[in-house]
mmCIF file of C-alpha atoms in Angstrom:
data_model
loop_
_atom_site.group_PDB
_atom_site.id
_atom_site.type_symbol
_atom_site.label_atom_id
_atom_site.label_comp_id
_atom_site.label_asym_id
_atom_site.label_seq_id
_atom_site.Cartn_x
_atom_site.Cartn_y
_atom_site.Cartn_z
ATOM 1 C CA MET M 1 119.024 51.200 -16.945
ATOM 2 C CA GLY M 2 116.690 53.583 -15.147
ATOM 3 C CA THR M 3 113.832 52.910 -12.732
ATOM 4 C CA VAL M 4 113.137 49.393 -11.498
ATOM 5 C CA THR M 5 110.691 47.924 -8.996
ATOM 6 C CA ALA M 6 112.021 46.778 -5.635
ATOM 7 C CA TYR M 7 110.952 45.945 -2.090
ATOM 8 C CA GLY M 8 112.558 47.804 0.774
ATOM 9 C CA VAL M 9 112.267 49.674 4.059
ATOM 10 C CA ARG M 10 112.062 53.473 4.090
ATOM 11 C CA ALA M 11 112.867 54.236 7.740
ATOM 12 C CA PRO M 12 113.764 52.611 11.057
ATOM 13 C CA GLY M 13 110.782 50.678 12.367
ATOM 14 C CA ALA M 14 108.930 50.796 9.053
ATOM 15 C CA GLY M 15 107.648 47.695 7.312
ATOM 16 C CA ILE M 16 108.836 46.422 3.984
ATOM 17 C CA GLU M 17 107.024 47.844 0.978
ATOM 18 C CA ARG M 18 107.103 48.077 -2.782
ATOM 19 C CA MET M 19 109.151 51.014 -4.111
ATOM 20 C CA GLU M 20 110.954 52.295 -7.178
ATOM 21 C CA ILE M 21 114.742 52.667 -7.328
ATOM 22 C CA MET M 22 117.249 53.791 -9.932
ATOM 23 C CA ARG M 23 119.783 51.395 -11.429
ATOM 24 C CA ARG M 24 122.803 52.736 -13.269
ATOM 25 C CA ASP M 25 123.244 52.300 -17.006
ATOM 26 C CA VAL M 26 125.376 49.395 -18.171
ATOM 27 C CA GLY M 27 129.006 50.517 -18.319
ATOM 28 C CA PRO M 28 131.821 48.913 -20.355
ATOM 29 C CA TYR M 29 132.528 46.233 -17.715
ATOM 30 C CA ASP M 30 129.018 45.808 -16.345
ATOM 31 C CA ILE M 31 126.538 42.945 -16.433
ATOM 32 C CA ALA M 32 122.770 43.585 -16.375
ATOM 33 C CA ILE M 33 120.830 40.774 -14.702
ATOM 34 C CA ALA M 34 117.150 39.907 -14.540
ATOM 35 C CA ILE M 35 116.751 38.552 -11.010
ATOM 36 C CA ALA M 36 114.986 35.200 -10.931
ATOM 37 C CA PHE M 37 115.431 34.441 -7.221
ATOM 38 C CA VAL M 38 116.890 36.197 -4.190
ATOM 39 C CA GLY M 39 117.483 34.523 -0.845
ATOM 40 C CA ILE M 40 116.419 35.964 2.491
ATOM 41 C CA CYS M 41 119.442 36.163 4.791
ATOM 42 C CA HIS M 42 119.083 36.916 8.510
ATOM 43 C CA SER M 43 121.381 39.890 7.944
ATOM 44 C CA ASP M 44 118.669 41.389 5.709
ATOM 45 C CA ILE M 45 116.439 41.485 8.770
ATOM 46 C CA HIS M 46 119.142 42.787 11.110
ATOM 47 C CA ASN M 47 119.801 45.646 8.686
ATOM 48 C CA ALA M 48 116.163 46.410 7.904
ATOM 49 C CA ARG M 49 115.376 46.592 11.631
ATOM 50 C CA ASP M 50 118.595 48.569 12.291
ATOM 51 C CA GLU M 51 119.672 46.028 14.896
ATOM 52 C CA TRP M 52 123.343 46.625 14.109
ATOM 53 C CA GLY M 53 122.940 50.404 14.237
ATOM 54 C CA HIS M 54 124.468 51.330 10.882
ATOM 55 C CA THR M 55 121.628 51.045 8.374
ATOM 56 C CA ALA M 56 121.259 53.795 5.782
ATOM 57 C CA PHE M 57 117.607 54.251 4.872
ATOM 58 C CA PRO M 58 115.851 53.756 2.553
ATOM 59 C CA LEU M 59 117.146 50.199 2.271
ATOM 60 C CA VAL M 60 116.634 47.507 -0.371
ATOM 61 C CA PRO M 61 118.129 44.279 1.032
ATOM 62 C CA GLY M 62 119.206 41.092 -0.681
ATOM 63 C CA HIS M 63 122.656 39.667 -1.416
ATOM 64 C CA GLU M 64 121.849 36.104 -2.486
ATOM 65 C CA ILE M 65 120.991 36.776 -6.106
ATOM 66 C CA ALA M 66 120.515 34.383 -9.021
ATOM 67 C CA GLY M 67 119.246 35.258 -12.457
ATOM 68 C CA THR M 68 119.950 35.610 -16.143
ATOM 69 C CA VAL M 69 122.174 38.038 -18.012
ATOM 70 C CA THR M 70 120.161 40.473 -20.132
ATOM 71 C CA ALA M 71 122.946 42.773 -21.372
ATOM 72 C CA VAL M 72 126.718 43.168 -21.106
ATOM 73 C CA GLY M 73 129.078 46.118 -21.449
ATOM 74 C CA SER M 74 131.201 46.677 -24.528
ATOM 75 C CA SER M 75 134.383 45.364 -22.855
ATOM 76 C CA VAL M 76 132.859 42.240 -21.280
ATOM 77 C CA ARG M 77 134.202 38.997 -22.713
ATOM 78 C CA THR M 78 133.373 36.477 -19.973
ATOM 79 C CA LEU M 79 129.566 36.459 -20.053
ATOM 80 C CA ALA M 80 126.785 36.900 -22.581
ATOM 81 C CA PRO M 81 123.026 37.480 -22.562
ATOM 82 C CA GLY M 82 121.206 34.347 -21.491
ATOM 83 C CA ASP M 83 123.950 33.087 -19.149
ATOM 84 C CA ARG M 84 122.882 31.891 -15.701
ATOM 85 C CA VAL M 85 124.641 33.953 -13.049
ATOM 86 C CA GLY M 86 124.747 34.919 -9.392
ATOM 87 C CA VAL M 87 125.755 37.897 -7.255
ATOM 88 C CA GLY M 88 126.729 37.710 -3.605
ATOM 89 C CA VAL M 89 127.551 39.975 -0.681
ATOM 90 C CA ILE M 90 130.041 42.304 -2.386
ATOM 91 C CA VAL M 91 129.936 44.129 -5.704
ATOM 92 C CA ASP M 92 133.269 45.981 -5.745
ATOM 93 C CA SER M 93 136.698 46.316 -4.123
ATOM 94 C CA CYS M 94 139.876 48.229 -4.898
ATOM 95 C CA ARG M 95 141.408 45.171 -6.653
ATOM 96 C CA ASN M 96 144.906 46.541 -6.072
ATOM 97 C CA CYS M 97 145.658 45.918 -2.392
ATOM 98 C CA ALA M 98 147.435 42.827 -1.077
ATOM 99 C CA GLN M 99 144.176 41.172 -0.036
ATOM 100 C CA CYS M 100 142.433 41.758 -3.349
ATOM 101 C CA LEU M 101 145.472 40.503 -5.263
ATOM 102 C CA ALA M 102 145.489 37.401 -3.030
ATOM 103 C CA GLY M 103 141.863 36.668 -3.926
ATOM 104 C CA ASN M 104 140.455 37.947 -0.639
ATOM 105 C CA GLU M 105 138.322 40.761 -2.016
ATOM 106 C CA GLN M 106 136.035 40.455 1.008
ATOM 107 C CA TYR M 107 138.944 41.748 3.143
ATOM 108 C CA CYS M 108 139.893 44.590 0.782
ATOM 109 C CA GLU M 109 142.157 47.005 2.638
ATOM 110 C CA ALA M 110 140.284 49.969 1.165
ATOM 111 C CA GLY M 111 136.960 48.396 2.147
ATOM 112 C CA CYS M 112 134.862 46.273 -0.158
ATOM 113 C CA VAL M 113 131.545 47.617 -1.443
ATOM 114 C CA GLU M 114 128.593 45.560 -0.237
ATOM 115 C CA THR M 115 125.629 44.734 -2.430
ATOM 116 C CA TYR M 116 123.284 46.796 -0.282
ATOM 117 C CA ASN M 117 123.451 49.313 2.566
ATOM 118 C CA ASP M 118 126.659 50.741 1.181
ATOM 119 C CA VAL M 119 127.953 53.413 -1.164
ATOM 120 C CA GLY M 120 129.511 52.482 -4.476
ATOM 121 C CA ARG M 121 132.689 54.000 -5.832
ATOM 122 C CA ASP M 122 130.454 56.209 -7.979
ATOM 123 C CA GLY M 123 129.126 57.805 -4.791
ATOM 124 C CA GLN M 124 125.660 56.311 -5.204
ATOM 125 C CA PRO M 125 123.916 54.031 -2.678
ATOM 126 C CA THR M 126 123.903 50.325 -3.436
ATOM 127 C CA TRP M 127 120.516 48.607 -3.681
ATOM 128 C CA GLY M 128 120.154 44.891 -3.079
ATOM 129 C CA GLY M 129 118.469 42.004 -4.789
ATOM 130 C CA TYR M 130 114.900 42.431 -3.565
ATOM 131 C CA SER M 131 114.358 43.987 -6.978
ATOM 132 C CA GLU M 132 113.582 42.979 -10.519
ATOM 133 C CA ARG M 133 116.971 43.824 -12.014
ATOM 134 C CA ILE M 134 120.528 44.736 -11.011
ATOM 135 C CA VAL M 135 123.716 45.971 -12.709
ATOM 136 C CA VAL M 136 127.040 44.642 -11.373
ATOM 137 C CA ASP M 137 130.668 44.805 -12.474
ATOM 138 C CA GLU M 138 131.564 41.537 -14.235
ATOM 139 C CA HIS M 139 134.348 40.784 -11.716
ATOM 140 C CA PHE M 140 131.723 40.120 -9.046
ATOM 141 C CA VAL M 141 129.291 38.123 -11.161
ATOM 142 C CA TYR M 142 129.502 34.312 -10.938
ATOM 143 C CA ARG M 143 128.519 31.612 -13.386
ATOM 144 C CA VAL M 144 125.880 29.273 -11.981
ATOM 145 C CA PRO M 145 126.561 25.713 -13.199
ATOM 146 C CA ASP M 146 123.728 24.016 -15.045
ATOM 147 C CA ALA M 147 123.550 21.298 -12.373
ATOM 148 C CA LEU M 148 122.223 23.869 -9.861
ATOM 149 C CA SER M 149 118.729 25.295 -10.114
ATOM 150 C CA LEU M 150 118.675 29.064 -9.733
ATOM 151 C CA GLU M 151 116.497 28.912 -6.627
ATOM 152 C CA ALA M 152 118.868 26.429 -4.937
ATOM 153 C CA ALA M 153 121.911 28.428 -6.065
ATOM 154 C CA ALA M 154 120.807 31.834 -4.766
ATOM 155 C CA PRO M 155 121.505 31.144 -1.038
ATOM 156 C CA LEU M 156 124.915 29.721 -1.892
ATOM 157 C CA LEU M 157 126.083 33.270 -2.676
ATOM 158 C CA CYS M 158 125.994 34.061 1.058
ATOM 159 C CA ALA M 159 125.025 31.062 3.191
ATOM 160 C CA GLY M 160 127.037 28.646 1.065
ATOM 161 C CA ILE M 161 130.269 30.601 0.762
ATOM 162 C CA THR M 162 130.073 31.790 4.389
ATOM 163 C CA VAL M 163 130.564 28.223 5.613
ATOM 164 C CA TYR M 164 132.565 26.832 2.670
ATOM 165 C CA SER M 165 135.373 29.348 3.131
ATOM 166 C CA PRO M 166 136.210 28.483 6.776
ATOM 167 C CA LEU M 167 135.765 24.757 6.181
ATOM 168 C CA ARG M 168 138.333 24.949 3.385
ATOM 169 C CA HIS M 169 140.619 27.350 5.236
ATOM 170 C CA TRP M 170 140.836 25.177 8.356
ATOM 171 C CA GLY M 171 141.142 21.931 6.450
ATOM 172 C CA ALA M 172 137.843 20.095 6.857
ATOM 173 C CA GLY M 173 138.159 16.754 5.121
ATOM 174 C CA PRO M 174 138.769 13.042 5.681
ATOM 175 C CA GLY M 175 139.958 12.394 9.208
ATOM 176 C CA THR M 176 138.637 15.647 10.649
ATOM 177 C CA ARG M 177 135.753 15.952 13.087
ATOM 178 C CA VAL M 178 133.436 18.901 12.499
ATOM 179 C CA ALA M 179 130.634 20.129 14.764
ATOM 180 C CA VAL M 180 128.026 22.525 13.381
ATOM 181 C CA VAL M 181 126.211 24.683 15.936
ATOM 182 C CA GLY M 182 122.698 25.435 14.728
ATOM 183 C CA LEU M 183 120.818 23.857 11.832
ATOM 184 C CA GLY M 184 119.423 26.831 9.963
ATOM 185 C CA GLY M 185 120.230 28.608 6.722
ATOM 186 C CA LEU M 186 123.977 28.607 7.378
ATOM 187 C CA GLY M 187 124.048 25.408 9.414
ATOM 188 C CA HIS M 188 122.344 23.168 6.874
ATOM 189 C CA MET M 189 124.888 24.240 4.251
ATOM 190 C CA ALA M 190 127.761 23.690 6.695
ATOM 191 C CA VAL M 191 126.580 20.114 7.238
ATOM 192 C CA LYS M 192 126.211 19.423 3.523
ATOM 193 C CA LEU M 193 129.588 20.900 2.648
ATOM 194 C CA ALA M 194 131.545 19.394 5.532
ATOM 195 C CA ALA M 195 130.113 15.975 4.693
ATOM 196 C CA ALA M 196 130.883 16.425 0.986
ATOM 197 C CA LEU M 197 134.473 17.352 1.931
ATOM 198 C CA GLY M 198 134.750 14.038 3.756
ATOM 199 C CA ALA M 199 134.624 15.152 7.386
ATOM 200 C CA GLU M 200 132.819 13.362 10.208
ATOM 201 C CA VAL M 201 129.957 15.738 11.049
ATOM 202 C CA THR M 202 127.994 16.310 14.258
ATOM 203 C CA VAL M 203 125.094 18.735 14.546
ATOM 204 C CA LEU M 204 124.578 20.582 17.838
ATOM 205 C CA SER M 205 120.951 21.691 17.910
ATOM 206 C CA ARG M 206 118.676 22.731 20.745
ATOM 207 C CA THR M 207 116.247 19.821 20.342
ATOM 208 C CA VAL M 208 115.766 16.521 18.504
ATOM 209 C CA ALA M 209 113.258 18.124 16.122
ATOM 210 C CA LYS M 210 115.737 18.237 13.233
ATOM 211 C CA GLU M 211 117.504 14.950 13.900
ATOM 212 C CA ALA M 212 116.180 13.304 10.729
ATOM 213 C CA ASP M 213 117.243 16.322 8.709
ATOM 214 C CA SER M 214 120.753 16.161 10.162
ATOM 215 C CA ALA M 215 121.107 12.602 8.908
ATOM 216 C CA ARG M 216 119.609 13.453 5.515
ATOM 217 C CA LEU M 217 122.011 16.357 5.097
ATOM 218 C CA GLY M 218 125.030 14.156 5.838
ATOM 219 C CA ALA M 219 125.710 14.316 9.585
ATOM 220 C CA GLN M 220 126.726 11.167 11.457
ATOM 221 C CA ARG M 221 125.395 12.463 14.770
ATOM 222 C CA HIS M 222 122.767 14.890 16.085
ATOM 223 C CA VAL M 223 123.107 16.134 19.658
ATOM 224 C CA ALA M 224 120.182 17.901 21.319
ATOM 225 C CA THR M 225 121.903 20.363 23.612
ATOM 226 C CA HIS M 226 118.885 20.818 25.882
ATOM 227 C CA ASN M 227 119.270 17.146 26.817
ATOM 228 C CA THR M 228 123.061 16.842 26.702
ATOM 229 C CA SER M 229 125.610 18.908 28.579
ATOM 230 C CA LEU M 230 128.368 20.187 26.336
ATOM 231 C CA SER M 231 130.799 18.960 28.966
ATOM 232 C CA GLU M 232 130.022 15.425 27.774
ATOM 233 C CA LEU M 233 131.481 16.361 24.379
ATOM 234 C CA ARG M 234 134.749 17.824 25.602
ATOM 235 C CA GLU M 235 137.715 17.634 23.214
ATOM 236 C CA GLN M 236 135.831 15.675 20.563
ATOM 237 C CA PHE M 237 136.165 18.022 17.572
ATOM 238 C CA ASP M 238 138.797 19.613 15.372
ATOM 239 C CA ILE M 239 136.542 22.335 13.943
ATOM 240 C CA VAL M 240 133.395 23.822 15.447
ATOM 241 C CA VAL M 241 131.424 26.111 13.132
ATOM 242 C CA ASN M 242 129.065 28.369 15.075
ATOM 243 C CA THR M 243 126.306 29.511 12.716
ATOM 244 C CA VAL M 244 123.785 30.975 15.146
ATOM 245 C CA SER M 245 122.957 34.673 15.412
ATOM 246 C CA ALA M 246 122.339 34.527 19.153
ATOM 247 C CA ARG M 247 124.849 34.735 21.962
ATOM 248 C CA VAL M 248 126.451 31.414 22.924
ATOM 249 C CA GLY M 249 128.821 30.417 25.710
ATOM 250 C CA LEU M 250 132.269 30.660 24.149
ATOM 251 C CA ASP M 251 134.025 28.781 26.951
ATOM 252 C CA ALA M 252 131.624 25.850 26.720
ATOM 253 C CA HIS M 253 131.959 25.645 22.943
ATOM 254 C CA LEU M 254 135.729 26.058 22.975
ATOM 255 C CA SER M 255 135.941 23.154 25.403
ATOM 256 C CA LEU M 256 134.553 20.929 22.643
ATOM 257 C CA LEU M 257 137.845 21.285 20.770
ATOM 258 C CA ALA M 258 140.753 18.893 20.839
ATOM 259 C CA VAL M 259 144.346 20.143 20.731
ATOM 260 C CA ASP M 260 144.825 22.763 17.997
ATOM 261 C CA GLY M 261 141.087 22.864 17.305
ATOM 262 C CA VAL M 262 139.310 26.003 16.116
ATOM 263 C CA LEU M 263 135.930 27.541 16.899
ATOM 264 C CA VAL M 264 134.859 29.616 13.900
ATOM 265 C CA ASN M 265 132.060 32.145 14.303
ATOM 266 C CA VAL M 266 130.103 32.934 11.157
ATOM 267 C CA GLY M 267 126.874 34.044 12.829
ATOM 268 C CA LEU M 268 126.668 37.689 13.941
ATOM 269 C CA PRO M 269 124.873 38.105 17.258
ATOM 270 C CA PRO M 270 124.423 41.755 18.256
ATOM 271 C CA GLU M 271 125.634 41.100 21.815
ATOM 272 C CA ARG M 272 129.264 40.900 22.928
ATOM 273 C CA MET M 273 130.585 37.471 23.892
ATOM 274 C CA ASP M 274 133.202 36.915 26.591
ATOM 275 C CA LEU M 275 135.577 34.066 27.359
ATOM 276 C CA ALA M 276 138.307 33.035 29.762
ATOM 277 C CA ALA M 277 141.792 33.028 28.235
ATOM 278 C CA ALA M 278 142.541 29.766 30.037
ATOM 279 C CA THR M 279 140.052 27.979 27.780
ATOM 280 C CA LEU M 280 142.217 28.851 24.777
ATOM 281 C CA VAL M 281 145.526 28.111 26.464
ATOM 282 C CA ASP M 282 144.437 24.719 27.783
ATOM 283 C CA ARG M 283 144.586 22.865 24.449
ATOM 284 C CA ARG M 284 146.165 25.491 22.165
ATOM 285 C CA ARG M 285 142.705 26.194 20.871
ATOM 286 C CA SER M 286 141.810 29.033 18.494
ATOM 287 C CA LEU M 287 138.802 31.354 18.330
ATOM 288 C CA ALA M 288 138.230 32.725 14.860
ATOM 289 C CA GLY M 289 135.749 34.433 12.583
ATOM 290 C CA SER M 290 135.214 34.294 8.855
ATOM 291 C CA MET M 291 133.336 36.444 6.323
ATOM 292 C CA ILE M 292 132.118 34.991 3.002
ATOM 293 C CA GLY M 293 134.899 34.341 0.457
ATOM 294 C CA GLY M 294 136.722 35.960 -2.428
ATOM 295 C CA VAL M 295 135.738 35.845 -6.077
ATOM 296 C CA THR M 296 137.791 32.784 -7.047
ATOM 297 C CA GLU M 297 136.754 30.852 -3.949
ATOM 298 C CA THR M 298 133.078 31.689 -4.489
ATOM 299 C CA GLN M 299 133.153 30.358 -8.041
ATOM 300 C CA GLU M 300 135.002 27.284 -6.745
ATOM 301 C CA MET M 301 132.262 26.795 -4.171
ATOM 302 C CA LEU M 302 129.540 26.911 -6.827
ATOM 303 C CA GLU M 303 131.347 24.306 -8.900
ATOM 304 C CA PHE M 304 131.880 22.128 -5.811
ATOM 305 C CA CYS M 305 128.203 22.353 -4.884
ATOM 306 C CA ALA M 306 127.161 21.482 -8.426
ATOM 307 C CA GLY M 307 129.457 18.462 -8.471
ATOM 308 C CA ASN M 308 128.335 17.211 -5.069
ATOM 309 C CA GLY M 309 124.608 17.935 -5.104
ATOM 310 C CA CYS M 310 124.899 20.642 -2.455
ATOM 311 C CA GLY M 311 122.246 23.135 -3.470
ATOM 312 C CA ALA M 312 120.421 24.909 -0.648
ATOM 313 C CA ASP M 313 117.141 23.541 0.708
ATOM 314 C CA VAL M 314 114.686 26.337 -0.061
ATOM 315 C CA GLU M 315 111.108 27.453 0.362
ATOM 316 C CA VAL M 316 110.097 29.832 -2.432
ATOM 317 C CA VAL M 317 107.880 32.754 -1.411
ATOM 318 C CA SER M 318 106.180 35.655 -3.136
ATOM 319 C CA ALA M 319 107.327 39.231 -2.650
ATOM 320 C CA ASP M 320 104.013 39.856 -0.891
ATOM 321 C CA ASP M 321 105.069 37.369 1.797
ATOM 322 C CA ILE M 322 108.471 38.882 2.681
ATOM 323 C CA ALA M 323 107.322 40.344 6.012
ATOM 324 C CA ALA M 324 105.855 37.015 7.114
ATOM 325 C CA ALA M 325 108.976 35.197 5.948
ATOM 326 C CA TRP M 326 111.165 37.555 8.007
ATOM 327 C CA ASP M 327 109.139 36.776 11.121
ATOM 328 C CA ARG M 328 109.476 33.064 10.436
ATOM 329 C CA VAL M 329 113.256 33.398 10.010
ATOM 330 C CA VAL M 330 113.526 35.076 13.410
ATOM 331 C CA ALA M 331 111.375 32.308 14.891
ATOM 332 C CA GLY M 332 113.541 29.610 13.266
ATOM 333 C CA ASP M 333 110.574 28.403 11.219
ATOM 334 C CA VAL M 334 112.166 27.661 7.859
ATOM 335 C CA ARG M 335 113.881 24.618 6.372
ATOM 336 C CA TYR M 336 116.220 26.043 5.432
ATOM 337 C CA ARG M 337 116.277 29.206 3.361
ATOM 338 C CA PHE M 338 113.491 31.411 2.058
ATOM 339 C CA VAL M 339 113.955 32.495 -1.549
ATOM 340 C CA ILE M 340 111.865 35.242 -3.123
ATOM 341 C CA ASP M 341 110.508 34.538 -6.600
ATOM 342 C CA GLY M 342 111.756 37.472 -8.674
ATOM 343 C CA SER M 343 108.785 37.283 -11.030
ATOM 344 C CA THR M 344 106.519 38.360 -8.150
ATOM 345 C CA ILE M 345 108.562 41.544 -7.748
ATOM 346 C CA ARG M 346 108.027 42.456 -11.376
#
């Protein structure tokens, strides 16, 4: 494919800027995609600012990609030019290990290849979706149903599947009580999806500022935690999904769980979090984590969202406004996902 325009960060501490990168030619099983929209995930910012300590620079972020197929490899039979598609957090895995064969490519025993800040099996660095075009193996390209706009679909490829997978795994549905900690990019999708699955949903947010949004998104209750002690909510939930990227009190949040309840962490705070073992033992509670979903589950999630009107709530921004959007994400000033207009990259 050759040189394409992208936006990235050249070194630790540097700002985001326009740059040129090389995309590989379309191989027999590859899909070439013109990127229409790419979501801004908080992990883009963590990586660009090297807050996790393992960023390889230069970096082009972006793993919430939606666009249109422009070309397909000679052996591709599943997609054709003009199809509406998406790409998420991973772009390759070994496909032969037990986890890959079970549909858990995200837990590939050989290590999955991430869409950016990684090295592909060809030995070349992976570049993310803050770019005009991308080439991806067909196995990791998803059909976007017509009922979803591309801008609303883009964040589903990370934010959507990140919360859908644990909700499905731990059985959210009629008769279950789900609490969502934090109403941001991940949290607003957790509320929508848990409600669509039939669960009774409570939002735990710092203030009442988003109470109306909680109700609009499908929650039955909004609790402002700066006014309410978590001790007043003891043993009220079966599943607590923690979506925030800041440190929280694990003991206090585990105490919200009834017998056999689970606290699932999907946010990635840089700090360590500690807990007392007695909090787990007390009600046979579980502390868990979850990372996106496999290929089959991700396509299932897109179809579920299309059938239940669960597209992401987005604010579309220009590529020139990425730096400002990043600052607003860190400040919690977005409802609920920034999406970059790909045409402004070109």
